[in-house]
Amino acid sequence: MTLSGIRTMARQEFRVRLRTGRWRTALMVWTSVIGLFSLLLWSALQWLGVTSSIGVTMFSTLMLFVLSLALLVMPATSAQSVNGDRERGTLASVQVTRLTAADIAIGKFAAAWGTGLVALALTTPFAGWAVLEGGVGWLRALAVLAVVALLIGVVCAVSLAASAVFPRTTTSALAAYLAVFALSFGTLIAFLLASALTAETVQRTYGERTVETRVPQTHRVWGWLAPNPYVILADAVPSAIPAGPAGYVLGFEAGRASQYAVVGPVIDPMEWIRNGVRGLRVPPADDYGAYGEYTPYGDAVAIDPRTGEAEDGGPVWPYGLAFNVALGAGALWITVRRLRTPMEEPPGGTRIA
Amino acid sequence: MPERPPAIVARGIQRAFGRVQALRGVDLTVPYGEVTALVGPNGAGKTTLLLILATLLMHDDGGVSVAGHDPVEDPGAVRAKIGWMPDSFGVYDQLTTDEYLTFFADAYRLPAAAAARRIAELLELVHLTEYRHQPVHVLSRGQKQRLGVARSLVHEPEILLLDEPASGLDPRSRVELRDLLRGLAADGAAVLVSSHILAELSEMADRVVFVADGVTAGEHRLDELTPATHRWRIQARDPDDLAEALSAFGVTATEAGGGHEVELDGDDAAADLLADLVTDGVRVTAFTPLGRTLEDAYLDLTDDRR
């Protein structure tokens, strides 16, 4: 594996991609969709009369939308990379050159990721617009972009591996989409089912009443949610909400009307995800009588009685990000192995050349 | 020229795909400076053998050495020395001919200046210079085939492995390909060509290796294959005159292909017969040697295996 070998392969992939004229159109459509979404979001917030920290809401929502769109589009760009070349009969000619399997795999990955980063770069004007609306620091904006960039890379690597493992392009595209689905929704489904299985009967005291309920012990199974790209993105970036008791997110205000007016509700979907997931790590409290109130989120979130803030079970993103980076690295390793020649078995049902 | 060890030595190569035994023990020697033809029916294992030699496929058993290296142990060293052209291949349609070859020059780690010179040279060699800045998809099938030949020569390999290179080529391009390969062999390269077009191979090859049912059925120098008797086809203005004269000379002839085919003991006998016919007043219009020796040998070998 050499840097020049990787560069040769990546440049070739990039050139071939760019020559198919549809790429211009695809990137234009992508930018238009993001732009239209930003405009509609901004208008909606104006129409609703949301005034406080509109930038926070815009940025947070926009980046979750960009992540969704990227998860949807990225498999299409790389899930047919290896087996497509094989079908077109261009792979073997490259494999007999001095380029190694790692040169080819990493070159292809770099081109796919690069394409994703170009798409991400095209969203920066809109992200910048949200930042200029105020409330989001540049550091936070950069952190969000970096995490999205990393997650795009993981999806590219997984899609590339699918294209190297499956001989048919339709199968590999399906496999790549299933992988994205498993990360986005599969983790949620697994978490919900797993947490149902952890339910224990607990006696709870609400003031003078004692109630027996089944309570899921989510602090034992929160790990299922960690690989979720939305969780990672929302949890990894520094909070946009000002610190202190006044910094409530919408939803917590319902039970704490007294502090509603201090800052006003800051609508931050990332903060919702972040608080929700971190709350899952906190073992459920037995005694709710301590501050005599039932939290709106029930068992999921315990409120610290001293500060009035949601109790923080600690960050989830390091685990999720580690999982995803390992997944991407593993996918690349599989791709390299499948590209290694001379091969023992030709990929099922296809000719090598 | 000092004696070099053969470019390719393969002994007892076996390879199975699942339950199908594609190669059951192929022996092959390809010397430098000569064109070796790999001949055999469809499914005989020619392509599989070339894939093994081209470092793309592992063999199950047997020993292979290409350019003095084991293609499994040290594929990189083999790749630097070989040029391989598969029987069917794709090109990057969106690239220009020049970009296509430049990519492969880079992939073979040629320095940029040397690459540009080499590409100009190759485009000239395969008569594609005028298409240099044209996208590959405008090329015809034969032109793409020639581009493939150029691609396999980018790094000036010492050993050429060509799988059915003549398929899809028009007659002129075939002649040019033949001359090109003969030229490379004359310059010292080892050339291994698989083909079905036997008449053409017999003009091009120095040696022939027959493969049938995954086994080497024979490895010969082409001149060894030349039998004691040759066949000739004779045509005349008046076929009856010709038939009469031939029987008068005591030559057995069979009518075929609009003329008479005769078997003669070599070139001298042929020259004598022609002189006799002309003296006899037969108006001979064609006197053609039939280059069927390779085909005959091929048919004999494949027939034995039924």
XYZ file of C-alpha atoms in Angstrom, chain B residues 2 9 18 20 28 57 72-73 91 95 97 107 118 145 167 197 206 218 228 231 233 248-249 275 286 289 301 303:
28
model
C 22.605 -16.028 -23.947
C 7.221 -22.931 -16.351
C -16.561 -26.417 -6.700
C -15.881 -28.912 -11.602
C 3.440 -25.552 -19.967
C -6.374 -16.939 -9.350
C 1.076 -16.757 -5.362
C 4.071 -15.975 -3.157
C -12.962 0.127 -20.607
C -12.348 8.654 -20.271
C -7.951 7.104 -24.797
C -0.933 2.136 -11.830
C 5.298 5.548 -23.854
C -9.377 -4.463 -28.550
C -11.561 -11.905 -31.479
C -8.270 -19.238 -35.133
C 6.655 -20.819 -32.984
C 0.767 -31.932 -26.411
C 5.671 -35.302 -44.520
C -2.042 -30.623 -49.252
C -5.553 -26.951 -53.876
C -2.530 -39.018 -66.242
C 0.302 -38.059 -63.830
C 5.545 -27.359 -64.107
C -4.519 -21.206 -58.656
C -0.824 -24.668 -50.257
C -5.846 -34.480 -30.376
C -10.724 -36.524 -31.273
